[in-house]
């Protein structure tokens, strides 16, 4: 019952958060200088043409009235029509979302594996030069932003040693028999290893660029948590029973030390999705972040609103899942 009340409270908080984000984004993008209607019309357009399109997209009304009309449409599943493509915003956003989700999840998996391995290795080799080398590598990975890692990876594996693709999501000449936009998952379901490898070879470099800084953060937090856990009584007791140091770390200390890292991974995953904007542009990856940049350049107000709202839904949803997972794994919270 206590968990149920907590879930209801979080859902109400999420609704308030999304409403606030919608209001702020709607107002901000309309007070920023620039006329989206002027960008749609050719140079010889008349004032009548401008007035007609302005009325068509409802930009001749007050901001408050525009927001009410837009919010009413959102409640019915209508996020408006893109100014540049003249297509429904919801369809455009949901069409690009799978690419960004697959890229983000791959980056998260890579970051978790690298960060976890670094933390476990550093803990196992604590007090040695190898631990110091791991700490230096963590610091270097954390101090360089993801887009610079992307440039380095493009130079290394796209120019000097061209073994991976550096642009696009899939090779254009390949016939894509997909019914969904989750190419990576569907290629596995269809038992098409050739398609799967082509998709992975396009995703690996941008995913790695996103994963390196996150792996450094995960490694530092998990290592510090392991360091604190290694001095607890039950860990010392397991040593007296004759267990190896590797067993003590992985079977006794890690299950409790992983909780702070779990919370960090959930929070950082939301920032990881936001970081795909620059990386997708850098690698010409056909995801939601790339579309967001085009929407901002073209002043496509309905598309910007749809993308931001979707990002907000993902952020709040991931945070809710992390909170529930933390409560389920932590017995003190689970039993009140």
Tab-separated table of C-alpha atoms in Angstrom:
chain	number	residue	atom	x	y	z
A	1	UNK	CA	0.000	0.000	0.000
A	2	UNK	CA	2.854	2.356	0.818
A	3	UNK	CA	4.480	1.622	-2.533
A	4	UNK	CA	1.161	2.188	-4.312
A	5	UNK	CA	0.765	5.615	-2.694
A	6	UNK	CA	4.320	6.478	-3.663
A	7	UNK	CA	3.622	5.543	-7.286
A	8	UNK	CA	0.439	7.648	-7.382
A	9	UNK	CA	2.286	10.609	-5.875
A	10	UNK	CA	5.074	10.299	-8.438
A	11	UNK	CA	2.568	10.093	-11.286
A	12	UNK	CA	0.878	13.284	-10.083
A	13	UNK	CA	4.270	14.972	-9.778
A	14	UNK	CA	5.131	13.826	-13.285
A	15	UNK	CA	1.906	15.309	-14.656
A	16	UNK	CA	2.643	18.662	-13.000
A	17	UNK	CA	6.223	18.583	-14.306
A	18	UNK	CA	5.130	17.876	-17.876
A	19	UNK	CA	2.531	20.656	-17.701
A	20	UNK	CA	5.174	23.117	-16.524
A	21	UNK	CA	7.573	22.060	-19.267
A	22	UNK	CA	4.857	22.457	-21.887
A	23	UNK	CA	4.022	25.986	-20.743
A	24	UNK	CA	7.644	27.117	-20.558
A	25	UNK	CA	8.623	25.679	-23.929
A	26	UNK	CA	5.504	27.008	-25.644
A	27	UNK	CA	6.098	30.544	-24.415
A	28	UNK	CA	9.879	30.629	-24.857
A	29	UNK	CA	9.997	29.478	-28.467
A	30	UNK	CA	7.408	32.111	-29.396
A	31	UNK	CA	9.173	35.080	-27.845
A	32	UNK	CA	12.501	34.170	-29.478
A	33	UNK	CA	13.159	36.427	-32.489
A	34	UNK	CA	12.409	34.908	-35.887
A	35	UNK	CA	9.372	34.366	-38.068
A	36	UNK	CA	8.746	30.748	-39.102
A	37	UNK	CA	6.176	31.830	-41.687
A	38	UNK	CA	8.732	33.992	-43.476
A	39	UNK	CA	11.028	30.965	-43.789
A	40	UNK	CA	8.282	28.965	-45.527
A	41	UNK	CA	7.487	31.488	-48.229
A	42	UNK	CA	9.504	32.305	-51.361
A	43	UNK	CA	11.088	35.759	-51.716
A	44	UNK	CA	8.217	37.090	-53.875
A	45	UNK	CA	5.471	36.290	-51.370
A	46	UNK	CA	2.915	39.012	-50.692
A	47	UNK	CA	1.538	40.265	-47.394
A	48	UNK	CA	-1.653	38.346	-48.136
A	49	UNK	CA	0.320	35.105	-48.374
A	50	UNK	CA	1.973	35.818	-45.028
A	51	UNK	CA	-1.365	36.614	-43.392
A	52	UNK	CA	-2.989	33.491	-44.816
A	53	UNK	CA	-0.296	31.131	-43.497
A	54	UNK	CA	-0.161	32.969	-40.183
A	55	UNK	CA	-3.875	32.367	-39.722
A	56	UNK	CA	-3.551	28.765	-40.919
A	57	UNK	CA	-1.054	27.930	-38.160
A	58	UNK	CA	-2.882	30.022	-35.567
A	59	UNK	CA	0.017	32.433	-35.052
A	60	UNK	CA	-2.275	35.446	-35.368
A	61	UNK	CA	-3.859	34.708	-31.979
A	62	UNK	CA	-2.543	35.558	-28.524
A	63	UNK	CA	0.006	33.213	-26.930
A	64	UNK	CA	-2.522	32.190	-24.278
A	65	UNK	CA	-5.113	31.330	-26.932
A	66	UNK	CA	-2.503	29.458	-28.979
A	67	UNK	CA	-1.526	27.416	-25.943
A	68	UNK	CA	-5.110	26.441	-25.157
A	69	UNK	CA	-5.654	25.280	-28.739
A	70	UNK	CA	-2.385	23.338	-28.749
A	71	UNK	CA	-2.982	21.763	-25.323
A	72	UNK	CA	-6.486	20.691	-26.366
A	73	UNK	CA	-5.035	18.987	-29.426
A	74	UNK	CA	-2.312	17.260	-27.367
A	75	UNK	CA	-4.930	15.774	-25.045
A	76	UNK	CA	-6.514	14.244	-28.152
A	77	UNK	CA	-3.194	12.979	-29.497
A	78	UNK	CA	-2.736	15.803	-32.011
A	79	UNK	CA	0.586	17.621	-31.604
A	80	UNK	CA	0.015	19.762	-34.654
A	81	UNK	CA	1.529	19.809	-38.132
A	82	UNK	CA	5.193	20.426	-38.908
A	83	UNK	CA	5.735	23.773	-40.606
A	84	UNK	CA	8.607	22.526	-42.764
A	85	UNK	CA	7.459	19.016	-43.747
A	86	UNK	CA	3.660	19.581	-43.549
A	87	UNK	CA	3.334	16.206	-41.786
A	88	UNK	CA	1.816	15.362	-38.370
A	89	UNK	CA	4.323	16.056	-35.594
A	90	UNK	CA	3.468	12.935	-33.618
A	91	UNK	CA	4.223	10.661	-36.560
A	92	UNK	CA	7.526	12.404	-37.272
A	93	UNK	CA	8.666	12.220	-33.651
A	94	UNK	CA	7.651	8.604	-33.090
A	95	UNK	CA	9.301	7.673	-36.387
A	96	UNK	CA	12.691	8.952	-35.199
A	97	UNK	CA	12.374	7.899	-31.556
A	98	UNK	CA	13.376	4.217	-32.035
A	99	UNK	CA	16.723	5.198	-33.574
A	100	UNK	CA	17.578	7.430	-30.618
A	101	UNK	CA	16.426	4.853	-28.068
A	102	UNK	CA	18.510	2.086	-29.645
A	103	UNK	CA	21.570	4.359	-29.746
A	104	UNK	CA	21.079	5.444	-26.123
A	105	UNK	CA	20.546	1.920	-24.829
A	106	UNK	CA	23.627	0.661	-26.655
A	107	UNK	CA	25.657	3.528	-25.204
A	108	UNK	CA	24.297	2.761	-21.729
A	109	UNK	CA	25.204	-0.925	-22.028
A	110	UNK	CA	28.724	-0.091	-23.206
A	111	UNK	CA	29.163	2.471	-20.419
A	112	UNK	CA	27.899	0.052	-17.765
A	113	UNK	CA	30.220	-2.745	-18.919
A	114	UNK	CA	33.296	-0.502	-19.157
A	115	UNK	CA	32.553	1.391	-15.934
A	116	UNK	CA	31.708	-1.751	-13.985
A	117	UNK	CA	34.823	-3.540	-15.189
A	118	UNK	CA	36.999	-0.544	-14.291
A	119	UNK	CA	35.464	-0.311	-10.804
A	120	UNK	CA	35.811	-4.035	-10.075
A	121	UNK	CA	39.356	-4.152	-11.436
A	122	UNK	CA	40.383	-1.047	-9.499
A	123	UNK	CA	38.927	-2.496	-6.302
A	124	UNK	CA	40.638	-5.837	-6.865
A	125	UNK	CA	43.995	-4.134	-7.539
A	126	UNK	CA	43.629	-1.440	-4.877
A	127	UNK	CA	46.880	-0.058	-3.558
A	128	UNK	CA	48.817	-0.920	-6.710
A	129	UNK	CA	50.053	1.051	-9.699
A	130	UNK	CA	47.340	-0.525	-11.822
A	131	UNK	CA	44.696	1.140	-9.659
A	132	UNK	CA	46.401	4.502	-10.160
A	133	UNK	CA	46.471	3.911	-13.932
A	134	UNK	CA	42.740	3.134	-13.928
A	135	UNK	CA	42.028	6.336	-11.969
A	136	UNK	CA	44.060	8.377	-14.468
A	137	UNK	CA	42.183	6.805	-17.384
A	138	UNK	CA	38.870	7.546	-15.652
A	139	UNK	CA	39.870	11.159	-15.190
A	140	UNK	CA	40.851	11.525	-18.829
A	141	UNK	CA	37.608	9.935	-20.038
A	142	UNK	CA	35.551	12.216	-17.811
A	143	UNK	CA	37.361	15.440	-18.705
A	144	UNK	CA	36.742	15.116	-22.458
A	145	UNK	CA	33.130	15.802	-23.637
A	146	UNK	CA	31.302	13.284	-25.771
A	147	UNK	CA	31.419	15.301	-29.004
A	148	UNK	CA	35.228	15.487	-28.797
A	149	UNK	CA	35.347	11.735	-28.294
A	150	UNK	CA	33.169	11.515	-31.392
A	151	UNK	CA	35.673	13.537	-33.423
A	152	UNK	CA	38.532	11.373	-32.145
A	153	UNK	CA	36.686	8.174	-33.048
A	154	UNK	CA	35.865	9.496	-36.519
A	155	UNK	CA	39.526	10.335	-37.086
A	156	UNK	CA	40.781	6.981	-35.797
A	157	UNK	CA	38.214	4.499	-37.107
A	158	UNK	CA	36.731	6.454	-40.000
A	159	UNK	CA	39.789	8.079	-41.582
A	160	UNK	CA	43.069	6.575	-40.387
A	161	UNK	CA	41.709	3.053	-39.952
A	162	UNK	CA	38.313	2.939	-41.689
A	163	UNK	CA	36.715	-0.134	-40.141
A	164	UNK	CA	33.370	1.371	-39.055
A	165	UNK	CA	30.793	3.606	-40.701
A	166	UNK	CA	30.859	7.251	-39.600
A	167	UNK	CA	27.540	8.486	-41.016
A	168	UNK	CA	23.967	7.321	-41.308
A	169	UNK	CA	22.054	4.586	-39.550
A	170	UNK	CA	22.242	1.884	-42.209
A	171	UNK	CA	23.843	1.425	-45.625
A	172	UNK	CA	21.482	3.054	-48.197
A	173	UNK	CA	21.915	0.264	-50.766
A	174	UNK	CA	20.638	-2.421	-48.379
A	175	UNK	CA	17.031	-3.506	-48.762
A	176	UNK	CA	15.280	-2.959	-45.428
A	177	UNK	CA	12.429	-5.451	-44.860
A	178	UNK	CA	11.450	-3.829	-41.557
A	179	UNK	CA	7.904	-3.149	-40.390
A	180	UNK	CA	9.027	-1.032	-37.429
A	181	UNK	CA	11.760	1.550	-36.915
A	182	UNK	CA	13.514	-0.570	-34.283
A	183	UNK	CA	16.027	-1.806	-36.829
A	184	UNK	CA	18.456	-3.373	-34.376
A	185	UNK	CA	15.822	-5.402	-32.553
A	186	UNK	CA	13.905	-6.411	-35.654
A	187	UNK	CA	17.049	-7.590	-37.443
A	188	UNK	CA	17.592	-10.045	-34.568
A	189	UNK	CA	13.968	-11.177	-34.614
A	190	UNK	CA	14.143	-11.750	-38.365
A	191	UNK	CA	17.424	-13.708	-37.948
A	192	UNK	CA	19.303	-11.385	-40.303
A	193	UNK	CA	22.850	-11.196	-38.911
A	194	UNK	CA	24.012	-9.291	-42.008
A	195	UNK	CA	21.545	-6.487	-41.343
A	196	UNK	CA	22.283	-6.579	-37.625
A	197	UNK	CA	26.012	-6.139	-38.149
A	198	UNK	CA	25.513	-3.328	-40.653
A	199	UNK	CA	23.307	-1.472	-38.149
A	200	UNK	CA	25.738	-2.102	-35.287
A	201	UNK	CA	28.692	-0.910	-37.375
A	202	UNK	CA	26.855	2.376	-37.926
A	203	UNK	CA	25.863	2.724	-34.253
A	204	UNK	CA	29.075	1.649	-32.554
A	205	UNK	CA	31.125	4.848	-32.891
A	206	UNK	CA	28.374	7.295	-31.823
A	207	UNK	CA	27.376	4.948	-28.995
A	208	UNK	CA	30.984	4.694	-27.846
A	209	UNK	CA	31.379	8.492	-27.950
A	210	UNK	CA	28.342	8.814	-25.682
A	211	UNK	CA	29.443	5.938	-23.434
A	212	UNK	CA	33.020	6.937	-22.581
A	213	UNK	CA	32.259	9.896	-20.239
A	214	UNK	CA	29.358	7.992	-18.651
A	215	UNK	CA	31.566	4.931	-18.104
A	216	UNK	CA	34.046	7.100	-16.209
A	217	UNK	CA	31.287	8.406	-13.915
A	218	UNK	CA	29.897	4.912	-13.285
A	219	UNK	CA	33.386	3.575	-12.585
A	220	UNK	CA	34.189	6.292	-10.049
A	221	UNK	CA	30.886	6.030	-8.159
A	222	UNK	CA	30.850	2.229	-8.093
A	223	UNK	CA	34.485	2.031	-7.019
A	224	UNK	CA	33.915	4.487	-4.171
A	225	UNK	CA	30.835	2.553	-3.059
A	226	UNK	CA	32.798	-0.705	-3.180
A	227	UNK	CA	35.604	0.880	-1.174
A	228	UNK	CA	33.175	1.798	1.591
A	229	UNK	CA	31.488	-1.600	1.519
A	230	UNK	CA	34.741	-3.567	1.715
A	231	UNK	CA	35.232	-2.480	5.353
A	232	UNK	CA	31.837	-3.692	6.599
A	233	UNK	CA	31.555	-6.594	9.028
A	234	UNK	CA	29.845	-9.098	6.729
A	235	UNK	CA	32.577	-8.617	4.098
A	236	UNK	CA	35.270	-9.183	6.709
A	237	UNK	CA	33.411	-12.289	7.866
A	238	UNK	CA	33.387	-13.724	4.346
A	239	UNK	CA	37.172	-13.325	4.207
A	240	UNK	CA	37.575	-15.288	7.439
A	241	UNK	CA	35.617	-18.130	5.837
A	242	UNK	CA	38.364	-18.474	3.254
A	243	UNK	CA	36.650	-17.010	0.211
A	244	UNK	CA	38.869	-15.516	-2.487
A	245	UNK	CA	39.118	-11.738	-2.842
A	246	UNK	CA	37.341	-11.896	-6.193
A	247	UNK	CA	34.449	-13.809	-4.613
A	248	UNK	CA	34.274	-11.341	-1.731
A	249	UNK	CA	34.066	-8.377	-4.122
A	250	UNK	CA	31.609	-9.791	-6.654
A	251	UNK	CA	29.353	-11.887	-4.405
A	252	UNK	CA	29.413	-10.053	-1.069
A	253	UNK	CA	30.291	-6.374	-1.597
A	254	UNK	CA	28.913	-5.698	-5.076
A	255	UNK	CA	25.181	-6.407	-4.448
A	256	UNK	CA	25.008	-3.643	-1.818
A	257	UNK	CA	27.503	-1.293	-3.450
A	258	UNK	CA	25.608	-1.291	-6.738
A	259	UNK	CA	22.585	0.646	-5.412
A	260	UNK	CA	24.142	4.149	-5.600
A	261	UNK	CA	25.477	3.313	-9.062
A	262	UNK	CA	21.993	2.199	-10.130
A	263	UNK	CA	20.528	5.563	-9.203
A	264	UNK	CA	23.352	7.309	-11.022
A	265	UNK	CA	22.827	5.220	-14.159
A	266	UNK	CA	19.144	6.137	-14.269
A	267	UNK	CA	19.804	9.847	-13.851
A	268	UNK	CA	22.682	9.857	-16.326
A	269	UNK	CA	20.618	7.922	-18.875
A	270	UNK	CA	18.298	10.894	-19.192
A	271	UNK	CA	21.270	13.174	-19.835
A	272	UNK	CA	22.598	10.558	-22.254
A	273	UNK	CA	19.461	10.857	-24.372
A	274	UNK	CA	19.830	14.631	-24.355
A	275	UNK	CA	23.472	14.278	-25.393
A	276	UNK	CA	22.459	12.425	-28.546
A	277	UNK	CA	21.529	15.773	-30.133
A	278	UNK	CA	25.135	16.733	-30.894
A	279	UNK	CA	26.381	13.190	-31.489
A	280	UNK	CA	23.605	12.393	-33.961
A	281	UNK	CA	24.421	15.551	-35.880
A	282	UNK	CA	28.119	14.740	-35.858
A	283	UNK	CA	27.577	11.234	-37.245
A	284	UNK	CA	24.580	12.173	-39.471
A	285	UNK	CA	22.573	9.638	-37.496
A	286	UNK	CA	18.866	9.714	-38.354
A	287	UNK	CA	17.511	10.081	-34.844
A	288	UNK	CA	15.445	12.437	-32.774
A	289	UNK	CA	18.378	14.676	-31.846
A	290	UNK	CA	19.247	15.338	-35.476
A	291	UNK	CA	15.629	16.222	-36.153
A	292	UNK	CA	15.620	18.581	-33.167
A	293	UNK	CA	18.514	20.606	-34.609
A	294	UNK	CA	16.757	20.880	-37.980
A	295	UNK	CA	13.560	21.966	-36.242
A	296	UNK	CA	15.375	24.732	-34.346
A	297	UNK	CA	17.168	25.954	-37.488
A	298	UNK	CA	13.892	26.076	-39.426
A	299	UNK	CA	11.919	27.560	-36.520
A	300	UNK	CA	9.453	24.681	-36.790
A	301	UNK	CA	7.500	25.524	-33.647
A	302	UNK	CA	5.102	22.528	-33.553
A	303	UNK	CA	7.956	20.080	-34.143
A	304	UNK	CA	10.137	21.685	-31.452
A	305	UNK	CA	7.275	21.442	-28.970
A	306	UNK	CA	6.635	17.783	-29.803
A	307	UNK	CA	10.298	16.822	-29.445
A	308	UNK	CA	10.752	18.647	-26.142
A	309	UNK	CA	7.580	17.148	-24.673
A	310	UNK	CA	8.720	13.679	-25.717
A	311	UNK	CA	12.131	14.233	-24.104
A	312	UNK	CA	10.376	15.392	-20.933
A	313	UNK	CA	8.194	12.267	-20.906
A	314	UNK	CA	11.280	10.065	-21.283
A	315	UNK	CA	13.155	11.903	-18.529
A	316	UNK	CA	10.322	11.691	-16.013
A	317	UNK	CA	9.531	8.095	-16.961
A	318	UNK	CA	13.120	6.936	-16.499
A	319	UNK	CA	13.365	8.714	-13.138
A	320	UNK	CA	10.150	7.024	-12.002
A	321	UNK	CA	11.450	3.592	-13.036
A	322	UNK	CA	14.755	4.202	-11.230
A	323	UNK	CA	12.987	5.229	-8.035
A	324	UNK	CA	10.792	2.134	-8.110
A	325	UNK	CA	13.772	-0.129	-8.854
A	326	UNK	CA	15.754	1.407	-6.000
A	327	UNK	CA	12.843	0.859	-3.628
A	328	UNK	CA	12.489	-2.752	-4.791
A	329	UNK	CA	16.208	-3.508	-4.351
A	330	UNK	CA	16.683	-1.674	-1.058
A	331	UNK	CA	15.037	-3.699	1.739
A	332	UNK	CA	14.932	-0.714	4.111
A	333	UNK	CA	12.765	1.222	1.668
A	334	UNK	CA	10.761	-1.814	0.577
A	335	UNK	CA	9.643	-2.618	4.116
A	336	UNK	CA	9.121	1.016	5.165
